[in-house]
XYZ file of C-alpha atoms in Angstrom:
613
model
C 28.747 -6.723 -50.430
C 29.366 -4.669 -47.361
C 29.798 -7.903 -44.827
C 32.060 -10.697 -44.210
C 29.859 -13.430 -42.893
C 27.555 -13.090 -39.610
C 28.545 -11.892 -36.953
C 28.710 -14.037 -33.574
C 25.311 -12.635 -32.324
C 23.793 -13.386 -35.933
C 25.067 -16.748 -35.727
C 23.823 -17.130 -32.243
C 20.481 -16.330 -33.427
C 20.023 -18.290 -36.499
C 21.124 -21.415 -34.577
C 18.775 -20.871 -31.796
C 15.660 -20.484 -34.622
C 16.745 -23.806 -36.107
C 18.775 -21.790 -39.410
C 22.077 -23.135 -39.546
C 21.028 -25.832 -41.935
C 19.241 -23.631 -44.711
C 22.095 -22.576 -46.986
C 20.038 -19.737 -48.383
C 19.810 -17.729 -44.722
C 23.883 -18.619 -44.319
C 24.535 -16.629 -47.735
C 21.856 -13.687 -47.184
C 24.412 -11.319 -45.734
C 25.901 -11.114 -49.087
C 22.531 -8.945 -49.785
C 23.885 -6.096 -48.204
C 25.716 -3.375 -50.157
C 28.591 -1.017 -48.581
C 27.351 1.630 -51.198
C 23.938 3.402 -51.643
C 22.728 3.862 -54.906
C 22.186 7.185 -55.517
C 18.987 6.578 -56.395
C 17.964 5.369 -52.876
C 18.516 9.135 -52.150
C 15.175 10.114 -53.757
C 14.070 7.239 -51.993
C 14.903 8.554 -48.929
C 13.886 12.137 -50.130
C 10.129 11.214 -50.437
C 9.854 9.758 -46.925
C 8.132 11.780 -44.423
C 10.031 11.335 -41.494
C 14.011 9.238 -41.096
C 14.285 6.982 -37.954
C 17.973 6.971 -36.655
C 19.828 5.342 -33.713
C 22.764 6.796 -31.744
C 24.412 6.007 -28.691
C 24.881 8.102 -25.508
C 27.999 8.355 -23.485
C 27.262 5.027 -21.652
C 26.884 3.231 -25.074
C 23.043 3.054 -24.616
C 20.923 2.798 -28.138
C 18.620 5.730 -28.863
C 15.879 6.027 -31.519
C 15.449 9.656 -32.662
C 12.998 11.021 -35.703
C 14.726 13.087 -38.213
C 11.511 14.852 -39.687
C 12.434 17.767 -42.595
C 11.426 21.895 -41.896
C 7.772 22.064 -41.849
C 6.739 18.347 -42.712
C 8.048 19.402 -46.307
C 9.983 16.185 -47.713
C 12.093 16.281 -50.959
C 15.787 16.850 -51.551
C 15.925 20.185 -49.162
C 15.466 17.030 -46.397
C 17.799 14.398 -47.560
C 20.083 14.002 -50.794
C 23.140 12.580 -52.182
C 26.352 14.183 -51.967
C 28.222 11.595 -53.479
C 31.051 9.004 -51.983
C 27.668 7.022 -50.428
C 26.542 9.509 -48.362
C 23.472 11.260 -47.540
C 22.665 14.876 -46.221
C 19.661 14.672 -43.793
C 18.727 18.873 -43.060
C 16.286 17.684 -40.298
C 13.967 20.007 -37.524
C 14.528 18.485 -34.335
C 12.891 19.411 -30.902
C 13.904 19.428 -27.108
C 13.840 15.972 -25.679
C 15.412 14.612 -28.914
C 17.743 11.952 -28.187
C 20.291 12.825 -30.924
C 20.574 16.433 -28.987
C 22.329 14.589 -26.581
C 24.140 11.641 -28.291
C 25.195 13.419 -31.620
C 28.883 14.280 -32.741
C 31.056 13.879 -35.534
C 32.067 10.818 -36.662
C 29.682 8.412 -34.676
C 28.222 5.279 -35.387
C 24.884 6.192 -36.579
C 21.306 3.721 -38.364
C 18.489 4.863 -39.990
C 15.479 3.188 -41.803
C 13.613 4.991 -44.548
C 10.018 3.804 -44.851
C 7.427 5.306 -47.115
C 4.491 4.437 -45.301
C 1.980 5.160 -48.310
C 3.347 2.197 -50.545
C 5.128 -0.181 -48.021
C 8.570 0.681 -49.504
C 11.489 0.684 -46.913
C 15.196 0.648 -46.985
C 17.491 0.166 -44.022
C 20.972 1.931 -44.199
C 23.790 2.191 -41.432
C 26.959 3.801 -41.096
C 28.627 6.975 -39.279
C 29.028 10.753 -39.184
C 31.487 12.262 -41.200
C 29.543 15.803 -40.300
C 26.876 16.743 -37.501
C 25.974 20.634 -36.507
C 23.117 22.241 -34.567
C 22.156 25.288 -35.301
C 19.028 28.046 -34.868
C 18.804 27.090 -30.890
C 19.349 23.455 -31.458
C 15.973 23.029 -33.354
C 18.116 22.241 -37.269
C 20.193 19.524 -37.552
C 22.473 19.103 -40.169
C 23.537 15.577 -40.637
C 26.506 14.479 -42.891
C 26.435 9.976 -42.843
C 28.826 7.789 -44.672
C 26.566 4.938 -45.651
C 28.417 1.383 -45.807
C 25.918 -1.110 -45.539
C 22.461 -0.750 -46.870
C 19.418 -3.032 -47.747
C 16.091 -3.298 -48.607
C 13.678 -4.811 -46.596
C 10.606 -6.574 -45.986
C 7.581 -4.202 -45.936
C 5.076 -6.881 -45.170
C 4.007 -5.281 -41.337
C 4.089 -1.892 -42.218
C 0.773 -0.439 -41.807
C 0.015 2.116 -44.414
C -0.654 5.708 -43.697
C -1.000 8.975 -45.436
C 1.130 12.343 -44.032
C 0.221 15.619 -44.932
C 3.054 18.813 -43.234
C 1.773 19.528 -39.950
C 4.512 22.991 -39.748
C 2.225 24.634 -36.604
C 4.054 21.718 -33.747
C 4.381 23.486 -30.229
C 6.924 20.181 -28.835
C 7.002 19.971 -25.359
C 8.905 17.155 -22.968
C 6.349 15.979 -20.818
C 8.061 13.217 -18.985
C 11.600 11.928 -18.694
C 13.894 9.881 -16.749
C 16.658 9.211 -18.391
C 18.058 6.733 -15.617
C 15.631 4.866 -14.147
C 16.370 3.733 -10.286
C 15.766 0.251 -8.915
C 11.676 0.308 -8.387
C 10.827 2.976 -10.662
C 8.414 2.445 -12.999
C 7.093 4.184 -16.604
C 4.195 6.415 -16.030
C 0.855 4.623 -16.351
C 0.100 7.299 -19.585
C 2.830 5.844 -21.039
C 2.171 1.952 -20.660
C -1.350 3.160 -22.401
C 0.638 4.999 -25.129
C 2.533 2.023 -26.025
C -0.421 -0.332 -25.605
C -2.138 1.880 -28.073
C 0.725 1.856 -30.615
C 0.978 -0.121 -34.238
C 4.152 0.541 -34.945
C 7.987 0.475 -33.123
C 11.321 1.894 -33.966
C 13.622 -0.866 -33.001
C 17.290 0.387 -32.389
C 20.184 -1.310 -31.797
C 23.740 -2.201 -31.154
C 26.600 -4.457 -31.870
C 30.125 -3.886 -29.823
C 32.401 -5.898 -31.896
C 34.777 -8.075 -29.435
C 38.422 -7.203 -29.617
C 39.373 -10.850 -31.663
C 36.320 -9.827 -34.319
C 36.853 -6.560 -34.594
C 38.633 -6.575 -38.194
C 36.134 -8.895 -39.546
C 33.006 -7.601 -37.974
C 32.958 -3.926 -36.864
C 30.849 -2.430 -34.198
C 28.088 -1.238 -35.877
C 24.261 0.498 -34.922
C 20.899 -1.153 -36.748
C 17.549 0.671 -36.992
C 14.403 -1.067 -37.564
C 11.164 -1.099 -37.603
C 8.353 -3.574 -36.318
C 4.557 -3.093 -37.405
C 1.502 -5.248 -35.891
C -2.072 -4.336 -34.393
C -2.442 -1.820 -31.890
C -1.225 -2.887 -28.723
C 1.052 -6.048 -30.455
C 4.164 -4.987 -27.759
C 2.820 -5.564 -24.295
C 3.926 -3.844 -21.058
C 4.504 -5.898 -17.640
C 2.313 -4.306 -14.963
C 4.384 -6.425 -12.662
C 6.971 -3.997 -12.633
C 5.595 -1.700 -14.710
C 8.698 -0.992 -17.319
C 9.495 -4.566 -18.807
C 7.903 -4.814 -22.319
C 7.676 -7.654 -24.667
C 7.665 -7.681 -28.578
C 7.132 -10.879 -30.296
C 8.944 -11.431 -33.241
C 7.249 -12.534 -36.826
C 8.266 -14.531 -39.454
C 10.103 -12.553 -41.704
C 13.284 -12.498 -44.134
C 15.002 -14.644 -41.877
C 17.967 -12.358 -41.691
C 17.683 -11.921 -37.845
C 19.850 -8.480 -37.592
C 18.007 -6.913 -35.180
C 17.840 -10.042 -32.783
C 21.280 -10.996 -33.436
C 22.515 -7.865 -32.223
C 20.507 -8.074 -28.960
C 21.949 -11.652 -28.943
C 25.517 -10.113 -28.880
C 25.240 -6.903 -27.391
C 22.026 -6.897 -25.034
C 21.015 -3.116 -25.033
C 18.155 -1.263 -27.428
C 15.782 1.415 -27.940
C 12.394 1.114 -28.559
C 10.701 4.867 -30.512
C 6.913 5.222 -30.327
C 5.317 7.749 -32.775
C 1.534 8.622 -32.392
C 0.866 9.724 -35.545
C -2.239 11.675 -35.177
C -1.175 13.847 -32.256
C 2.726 14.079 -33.006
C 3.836 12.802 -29.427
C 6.657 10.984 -29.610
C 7.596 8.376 -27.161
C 11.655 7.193 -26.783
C 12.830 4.417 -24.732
C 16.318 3.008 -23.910
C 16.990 -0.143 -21.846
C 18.269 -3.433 -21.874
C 17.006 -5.999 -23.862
C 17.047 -10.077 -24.092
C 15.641 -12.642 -26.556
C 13.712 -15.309 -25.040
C 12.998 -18.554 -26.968
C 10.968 -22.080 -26.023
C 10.074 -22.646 -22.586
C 10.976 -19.178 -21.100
C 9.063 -17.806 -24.041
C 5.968 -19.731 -23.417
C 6.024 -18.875 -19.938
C 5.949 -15.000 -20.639
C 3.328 -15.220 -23.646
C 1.937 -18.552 -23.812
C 0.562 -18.172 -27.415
C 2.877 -16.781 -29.429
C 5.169 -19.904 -29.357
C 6.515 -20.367 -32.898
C 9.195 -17.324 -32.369
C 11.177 -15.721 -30.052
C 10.489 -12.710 -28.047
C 12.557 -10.088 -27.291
C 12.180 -7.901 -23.939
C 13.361 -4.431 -23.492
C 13.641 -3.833 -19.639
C 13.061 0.083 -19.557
C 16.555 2.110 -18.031
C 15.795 5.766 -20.100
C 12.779 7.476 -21.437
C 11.452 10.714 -22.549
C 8.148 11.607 -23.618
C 7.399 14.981 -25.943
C 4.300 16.054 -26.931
C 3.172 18.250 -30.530
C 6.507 17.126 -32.277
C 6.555 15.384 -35.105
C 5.874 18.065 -37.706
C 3.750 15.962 -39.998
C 0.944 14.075 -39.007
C -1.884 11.454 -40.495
C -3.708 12.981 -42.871
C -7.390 14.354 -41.408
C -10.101 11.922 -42.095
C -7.656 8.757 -43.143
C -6.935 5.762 -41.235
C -3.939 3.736 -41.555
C -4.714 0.121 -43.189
C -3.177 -2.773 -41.307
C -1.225 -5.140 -42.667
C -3.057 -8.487 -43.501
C 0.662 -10.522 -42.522
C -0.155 -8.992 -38.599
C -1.421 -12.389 -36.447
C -4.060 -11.426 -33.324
C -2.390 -9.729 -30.556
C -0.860 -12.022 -28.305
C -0.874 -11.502 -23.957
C 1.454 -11.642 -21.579
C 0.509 -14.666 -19.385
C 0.153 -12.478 -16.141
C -2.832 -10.174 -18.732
C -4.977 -13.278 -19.089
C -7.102 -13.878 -15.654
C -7.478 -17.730 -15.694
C -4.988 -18.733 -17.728
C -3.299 -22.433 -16.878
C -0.892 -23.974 -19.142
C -0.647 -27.449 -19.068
C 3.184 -29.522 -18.907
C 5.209 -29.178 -21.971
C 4.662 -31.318 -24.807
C 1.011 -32.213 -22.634
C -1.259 -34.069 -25.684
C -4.890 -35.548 -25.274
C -6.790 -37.804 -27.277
C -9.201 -37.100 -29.864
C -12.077 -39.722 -28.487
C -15.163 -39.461 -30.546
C -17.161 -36.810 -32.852
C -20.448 -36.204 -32.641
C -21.665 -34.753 -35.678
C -25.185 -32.051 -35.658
C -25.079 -30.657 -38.845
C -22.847 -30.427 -41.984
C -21.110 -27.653 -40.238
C -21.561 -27.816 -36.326
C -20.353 -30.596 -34.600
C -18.738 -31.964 -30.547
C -15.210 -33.210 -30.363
C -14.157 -34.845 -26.980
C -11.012 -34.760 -26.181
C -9.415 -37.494 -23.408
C -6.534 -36.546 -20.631
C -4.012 -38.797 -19.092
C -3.833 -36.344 -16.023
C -6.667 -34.815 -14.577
C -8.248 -31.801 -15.357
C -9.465 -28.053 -13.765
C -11.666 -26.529 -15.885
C -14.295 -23.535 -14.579
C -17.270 -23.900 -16.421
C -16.798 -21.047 -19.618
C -13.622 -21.304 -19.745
C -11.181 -22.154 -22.974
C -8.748 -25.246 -24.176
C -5.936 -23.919 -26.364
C -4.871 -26.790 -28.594
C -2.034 -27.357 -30.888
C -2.782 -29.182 -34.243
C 0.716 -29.421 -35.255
C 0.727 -32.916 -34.222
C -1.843 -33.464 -37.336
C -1.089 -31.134 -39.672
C 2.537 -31.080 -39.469
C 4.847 -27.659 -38.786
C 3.962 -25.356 -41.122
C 6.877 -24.968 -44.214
C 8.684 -21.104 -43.740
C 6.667 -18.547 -46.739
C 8.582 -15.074 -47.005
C 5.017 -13.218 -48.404
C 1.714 -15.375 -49.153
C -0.063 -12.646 -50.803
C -3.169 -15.077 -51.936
C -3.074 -16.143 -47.805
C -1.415 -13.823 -45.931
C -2.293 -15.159 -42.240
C -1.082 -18.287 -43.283
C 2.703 -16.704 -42.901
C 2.514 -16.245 -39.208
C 0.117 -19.357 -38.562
C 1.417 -21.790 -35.367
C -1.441 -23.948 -35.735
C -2.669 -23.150 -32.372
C -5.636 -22.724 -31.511
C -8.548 -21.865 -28.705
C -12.344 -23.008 -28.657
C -14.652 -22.390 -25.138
C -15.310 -25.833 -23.660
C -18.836 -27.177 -24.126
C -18.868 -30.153 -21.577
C -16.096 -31.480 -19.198
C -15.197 -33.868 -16.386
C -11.776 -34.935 -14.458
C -10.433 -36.207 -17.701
C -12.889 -35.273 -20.348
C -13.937 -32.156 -22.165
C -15.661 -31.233 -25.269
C -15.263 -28.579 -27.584
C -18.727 -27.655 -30.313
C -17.694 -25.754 -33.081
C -18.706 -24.493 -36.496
C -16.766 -25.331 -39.733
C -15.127 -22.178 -40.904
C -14.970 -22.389 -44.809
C -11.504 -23.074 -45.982
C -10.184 -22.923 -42.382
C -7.464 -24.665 -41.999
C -7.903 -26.484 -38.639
C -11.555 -26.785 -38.692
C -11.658 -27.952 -42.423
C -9.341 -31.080 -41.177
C -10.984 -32.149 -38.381
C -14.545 -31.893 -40.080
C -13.174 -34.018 -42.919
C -12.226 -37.275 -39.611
C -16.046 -36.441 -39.017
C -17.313 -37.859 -42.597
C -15.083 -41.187 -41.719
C -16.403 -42.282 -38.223
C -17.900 -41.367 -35.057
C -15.376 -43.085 -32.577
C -12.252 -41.700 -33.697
C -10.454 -43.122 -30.981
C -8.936 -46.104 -33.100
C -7.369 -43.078 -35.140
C -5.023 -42.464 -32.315
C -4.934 -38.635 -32.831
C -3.130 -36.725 -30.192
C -3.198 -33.055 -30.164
C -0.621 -31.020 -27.934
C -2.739 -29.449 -25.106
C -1.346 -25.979 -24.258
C -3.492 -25.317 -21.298
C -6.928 -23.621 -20.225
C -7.697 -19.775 -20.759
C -10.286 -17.192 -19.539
C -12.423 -15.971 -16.753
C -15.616 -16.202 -18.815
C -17.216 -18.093 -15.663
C -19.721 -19.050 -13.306
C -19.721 -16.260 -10.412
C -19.254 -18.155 -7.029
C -22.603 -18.959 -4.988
C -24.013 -16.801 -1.990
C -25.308 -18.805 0.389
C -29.020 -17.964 0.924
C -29.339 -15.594 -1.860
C -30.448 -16.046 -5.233
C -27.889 -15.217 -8.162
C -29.457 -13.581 -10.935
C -27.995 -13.971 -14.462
C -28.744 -12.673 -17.696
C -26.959 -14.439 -20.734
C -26.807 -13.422 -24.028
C -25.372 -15.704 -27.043
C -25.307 -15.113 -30.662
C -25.036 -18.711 -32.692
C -21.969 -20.569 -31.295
C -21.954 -18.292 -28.564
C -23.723 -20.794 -26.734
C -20.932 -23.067 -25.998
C -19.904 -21.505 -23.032
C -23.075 -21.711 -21.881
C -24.005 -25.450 -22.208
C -20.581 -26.113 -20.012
C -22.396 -23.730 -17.265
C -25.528 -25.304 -16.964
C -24.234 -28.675 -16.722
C -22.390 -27.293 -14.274
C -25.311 -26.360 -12.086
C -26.774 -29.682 -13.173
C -24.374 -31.025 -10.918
C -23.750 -28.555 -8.100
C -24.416 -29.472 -4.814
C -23.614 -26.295 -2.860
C -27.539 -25.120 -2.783
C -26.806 -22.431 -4.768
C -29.821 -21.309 -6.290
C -29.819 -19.262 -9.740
C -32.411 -17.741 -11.990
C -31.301 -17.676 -15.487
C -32.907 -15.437 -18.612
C -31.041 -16.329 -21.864
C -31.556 -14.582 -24.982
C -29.826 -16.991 -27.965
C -30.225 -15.392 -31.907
C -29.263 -18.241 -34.219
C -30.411 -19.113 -37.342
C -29.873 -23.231 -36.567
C -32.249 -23.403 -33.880
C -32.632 -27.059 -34.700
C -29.286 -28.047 -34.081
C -28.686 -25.314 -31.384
C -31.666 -25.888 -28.963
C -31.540 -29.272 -28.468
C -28.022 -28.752 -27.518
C -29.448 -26.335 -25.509
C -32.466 -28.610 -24.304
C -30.114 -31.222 -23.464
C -27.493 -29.182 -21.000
C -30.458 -27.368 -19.150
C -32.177 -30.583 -18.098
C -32.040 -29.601 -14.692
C -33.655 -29.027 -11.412
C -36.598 -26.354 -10.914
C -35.660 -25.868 -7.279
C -31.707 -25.265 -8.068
C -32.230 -23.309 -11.294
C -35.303 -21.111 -13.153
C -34.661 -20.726 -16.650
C -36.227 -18.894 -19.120
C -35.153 -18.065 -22.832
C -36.329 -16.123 -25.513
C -34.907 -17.391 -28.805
C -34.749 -15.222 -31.786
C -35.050 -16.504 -35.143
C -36.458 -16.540 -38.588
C -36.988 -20.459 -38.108
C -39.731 -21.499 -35.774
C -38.611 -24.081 -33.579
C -40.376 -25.848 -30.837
C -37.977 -25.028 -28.243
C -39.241 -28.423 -25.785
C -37.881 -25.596 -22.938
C -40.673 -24.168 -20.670
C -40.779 -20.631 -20.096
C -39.542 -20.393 -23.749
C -40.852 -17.678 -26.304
C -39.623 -17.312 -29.943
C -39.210 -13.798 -32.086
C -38.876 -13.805 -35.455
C -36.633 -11.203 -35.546
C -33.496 -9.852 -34.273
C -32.483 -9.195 -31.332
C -32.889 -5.174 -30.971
C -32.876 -1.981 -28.057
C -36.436 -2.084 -27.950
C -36.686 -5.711 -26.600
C -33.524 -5.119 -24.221
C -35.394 -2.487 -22.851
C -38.045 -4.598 -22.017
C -35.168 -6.782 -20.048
C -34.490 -7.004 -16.413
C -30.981 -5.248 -16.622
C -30.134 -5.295 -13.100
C -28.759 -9.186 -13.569
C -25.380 -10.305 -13.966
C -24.661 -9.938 -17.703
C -22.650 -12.596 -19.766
C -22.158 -11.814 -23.572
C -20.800 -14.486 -26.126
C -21.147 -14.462 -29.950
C -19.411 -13.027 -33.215
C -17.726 -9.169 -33.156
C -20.602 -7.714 -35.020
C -23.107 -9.519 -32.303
C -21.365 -8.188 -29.494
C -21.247 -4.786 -31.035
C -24.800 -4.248 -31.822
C -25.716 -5.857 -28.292
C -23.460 -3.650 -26.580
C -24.844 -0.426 -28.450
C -28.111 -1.539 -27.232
C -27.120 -2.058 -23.674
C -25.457 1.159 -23.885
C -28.838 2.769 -24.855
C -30.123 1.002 -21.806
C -28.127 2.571 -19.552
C -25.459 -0.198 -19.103
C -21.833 0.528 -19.802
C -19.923 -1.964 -21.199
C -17.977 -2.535 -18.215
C -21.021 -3.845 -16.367
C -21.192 -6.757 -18.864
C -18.752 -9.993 -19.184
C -17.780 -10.879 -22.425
C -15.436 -14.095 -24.159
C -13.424 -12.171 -26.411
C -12.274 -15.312 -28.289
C -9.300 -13.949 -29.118
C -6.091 -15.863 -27.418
């Protein structure tokens, strides 16, 4: 055992995530060793690359990538020397951090990972050797390790390295003390918006009275999601945000930030070699001010690094993603979550906000209308979202380290968004399909077998707010707004809340509609359909062409079925100079915006509901 208890940060942490009261996190720190088995040194050996963090002279974290000669791992990179430490012999490059922040006998973190099987080990210490040599390009690396731990692999995403010995590095950017209005480069927002995988370094500066008990110590870790899961502020343009995950629960990382509020965040493009390094100060943000930065991700905390140091190198890292692979994400990685200030239209509603599951009407087996009741009125553009919390039903869900038969059920909040079908000042109505063995949908499909006026249930569901800019363009008086709409199944929801919309507008807008819906219910889907488009020929023209391999008399004039799929050829026979709004599954999307494409339309041209929130 290498600790003494948590530290106050550690504490701090735990008690914030609601911890203190499970004895098994309280007795976790006991986990950690003060010894590395020397077997963790061919551990370390096979990994491709080490991450480390140092301080500079104003105690400021650093990450830096210890990578071996010529992308060649084994022993000539890192062994045992005995008394628990490790020889790393690493190449190292202009712009590297540890150029600047390395000496003898300083604290110094590292995390092996070995990307191809998940395998990772986190180990901390200090320098009882460090030397530069051959033009400060080899680094010889002498650490005393005295705590060390395994650790949760479940968001690493897996990748294959082959030696990449032919790097020309280069520092193309760096600031290393950002001024008051500065900002990162806009290549480097899109570098770290591209990015799977972070580096997270940090610091704890024991205070004076704990100083015996609990040392000052560095931690390096690493965080793993889907490209783009750490967002960037373009408010100010160097204020990032990483959510945190469920994990082990031992909350190192964060309770060092808790204690000590400085970090470094390393980003690694593996294909190219550039390597991205960040220093700044950082902050954990729970409830409330959490919700207010990312409005979905509202199970865990955040943590923000506010950007103060950076440097940017090109062709460093000298191995690289093996040619022709692609890294395989982790299954544990939730959707990527925005900042509140990404998502146009976005409104949350007042905390703890709940409506009223009212009635259900049921279509089909599968596809079916829930209204939902408000106490306070509503603003809702026509297209636009309801996020929804179903915790209020279902209950929190119970903590799961790994789920490996379900493993988005680890990170699941029970929140989630639909597009809203119908509304009013304190109505709206969500139609949705029954996903098999969803977990939200399966419930609320199950109230629709019992009764139709669910009301006398007395259901509330927490009401998060209203997303998206999937809307209705605003009217031009005396012209005509042409729109061409394009929904695959479900996809139509959106839709029916727009033309009840102009059911009901009054402005004398006037709008010619084509729709093109592909569904294979067009029984339950064009009577939906039928029913929202009941409108006025002077206000609105309307014509659809429905494709399907079920004939269906559509009731709809200027109507024409195709028993087919929607393909380029029939796009190209398409008026293309409309407004274009695009709605359905991924794949639907993809093969109508490959035909577009064909068409001459970019995908820029067209607005889409990405459904994911």
């Amino acid at each position: 055992m290498a600790l003494n208890g948590w530290h106050v940060g550690e504490r701090e942490i735990h008690r914030k995530m609601n911890y203190l009261g499970d004895p098994a996190v309280q007795s976790m720190f006991t986990w950690v060793s003060d010894e590395i088995d020397p077997g963790y040194a061919q551990f370390h050996a096979q990994c491709h690359f080490l991450p480390v963090t140092t301080l500079d002279s104003t105690g400021r974290p650093w990450g830096s990538i210890l990578a071996p000669q010529g992308g060649e791992t084994g022993s000539k990179f890192i062994r045992y020397i005995g008394g628990s430490r490790l020889r790393v012999t690493a190449e190292i490059w202009e712009g590297e951090p540890i150029i600047r922040t390395g000496k003898k006998n300083m604290l110094v973190a590292g995390i092996g990972i070995h990307f191809p099987t998940r395998m990772r080990n986190k180990i901390a210490g200090y320098a009882t050797g460090y030397t530069l040599s051959q033009g400060d390009r080899l680094l010889e690396l002498d650490m005393r390790v005295n705590e060390t731990i395994g650790n949760c692999p479940k968001y690493i995403n897996i990748r294959k390295f082959t030696p990449h010995p032919n790097s020309h590095p280069k520092v193309a950017a760096e600031n290393l003390d950002l001024k008051e209005g500065e900002r990162l480069p806009e290549n480097l927002i899109d570098f770290i918006l591209e990015s799977d995988t972070v580096f997270f370094g940090t610091t704890y500066v024991a205070p004076a009275k704990d100083a015996d008990m609990f040392p000052s110590h560095l931690g390096m870790n690493q965080r793993g999601g889907r490209k783009g899961f750490i967002r960037v502020s373009r408010k100010d343009g160097r204020t990032l945000a990483m959510p945190d995950y469920s994990g082990n629960r031992f909350m190192t990382s964060l309770g060092n930030v808790e204690a000590t509020s400085l970090a470094s965040f390393t980003f690694v493009n593996f294909e190219t070699g550039a390597v991205l390094y960040l220093t700044g100060v950082a902050e954990n943000v729970f409830g409330e001010d959490a919700r207010r930065l990312m409005p979905m991700h509202s199970k865990n905390a955040l943590t923000t690094l506010f950007v103060t140091g950076y440097t940017f190198v090109l062709d460093a890292l000298p191995v690289r993603q093996t040619r022709g692979t692609r890294a395989e994400p982790s299954l544990y990685s939730p959707p990527i979550r925005f900042l509140a200030e990404e998502k146009a239209g976005l409104t949350l509603e007042k905390p703890n906000q709940m409506v009223l599951l009212s009635r259900i009407d049921l279509h089909s087996p599968t596809i079916a209308t829930f209204w939902f009741k408000s106490p306070t009125p509503l603003t809702i553009k026509p297209g636009q979202a309801a996020i929804l919390s179903f915790t209020g039903l279902l209950g929190q869900p119970r903590y799961a380290h790994m789920a490996e038969s379900n493993p988005k059920s680890v990170n699941d909040d029970l929140v989630r968004t639909w597009t809203i079908s119908a509304s009013s000042t304190h109505e709206f109505a969500l139609t949705m399909r029954e996903i098999p063995r969803g977990v939200i949908t399966g419930a609320i499909f199950n109230l629709s077998q019992l009764l139709v006026d669910t009301s006398v249930l007395d259901i509330h569901l927490g009401f998060i707010g209203i997303s998206g800019s999937f809307s209705l363009p605003p009217p031009v008086t005396g012209s005509e707004t042409k729109l061409l709409w394009i929904a695959g199944g479900i996809g139509i929801t959106p839709f029916l809340s727009m033309l009840r919309a102009l059911k009901e507008d009054d402005s004398g807008r006037r709008t010619d509609i084509h729709m093109i819906l592909s569904t294979r219910e067009p029984d339950v889907l064009v009577p939906l359909l039928m029913e929202a488009a009941d409108i006025s020929s002077d206000k609105v023209k309307f014509e659809l062409d429905l494709f399907t391999t079920k004939s269906q008399a559509s009731g709809l004039i200027n109507a024409r079925e195709h028993p087919k799929r929607v393909d380029y050829k029939f796009l190209q026979s398409v008026e293309l100079e409309r407004k274009i709004y695009l709605c359905g599954s991924k794949p639907f999307e993809k093969t109508i915006l490959e035909g577009l494409a064909k068409c001459g339309v970019d995908s820029d041209q067209v607005t889409m509901e990405s459904f994911s929130y």
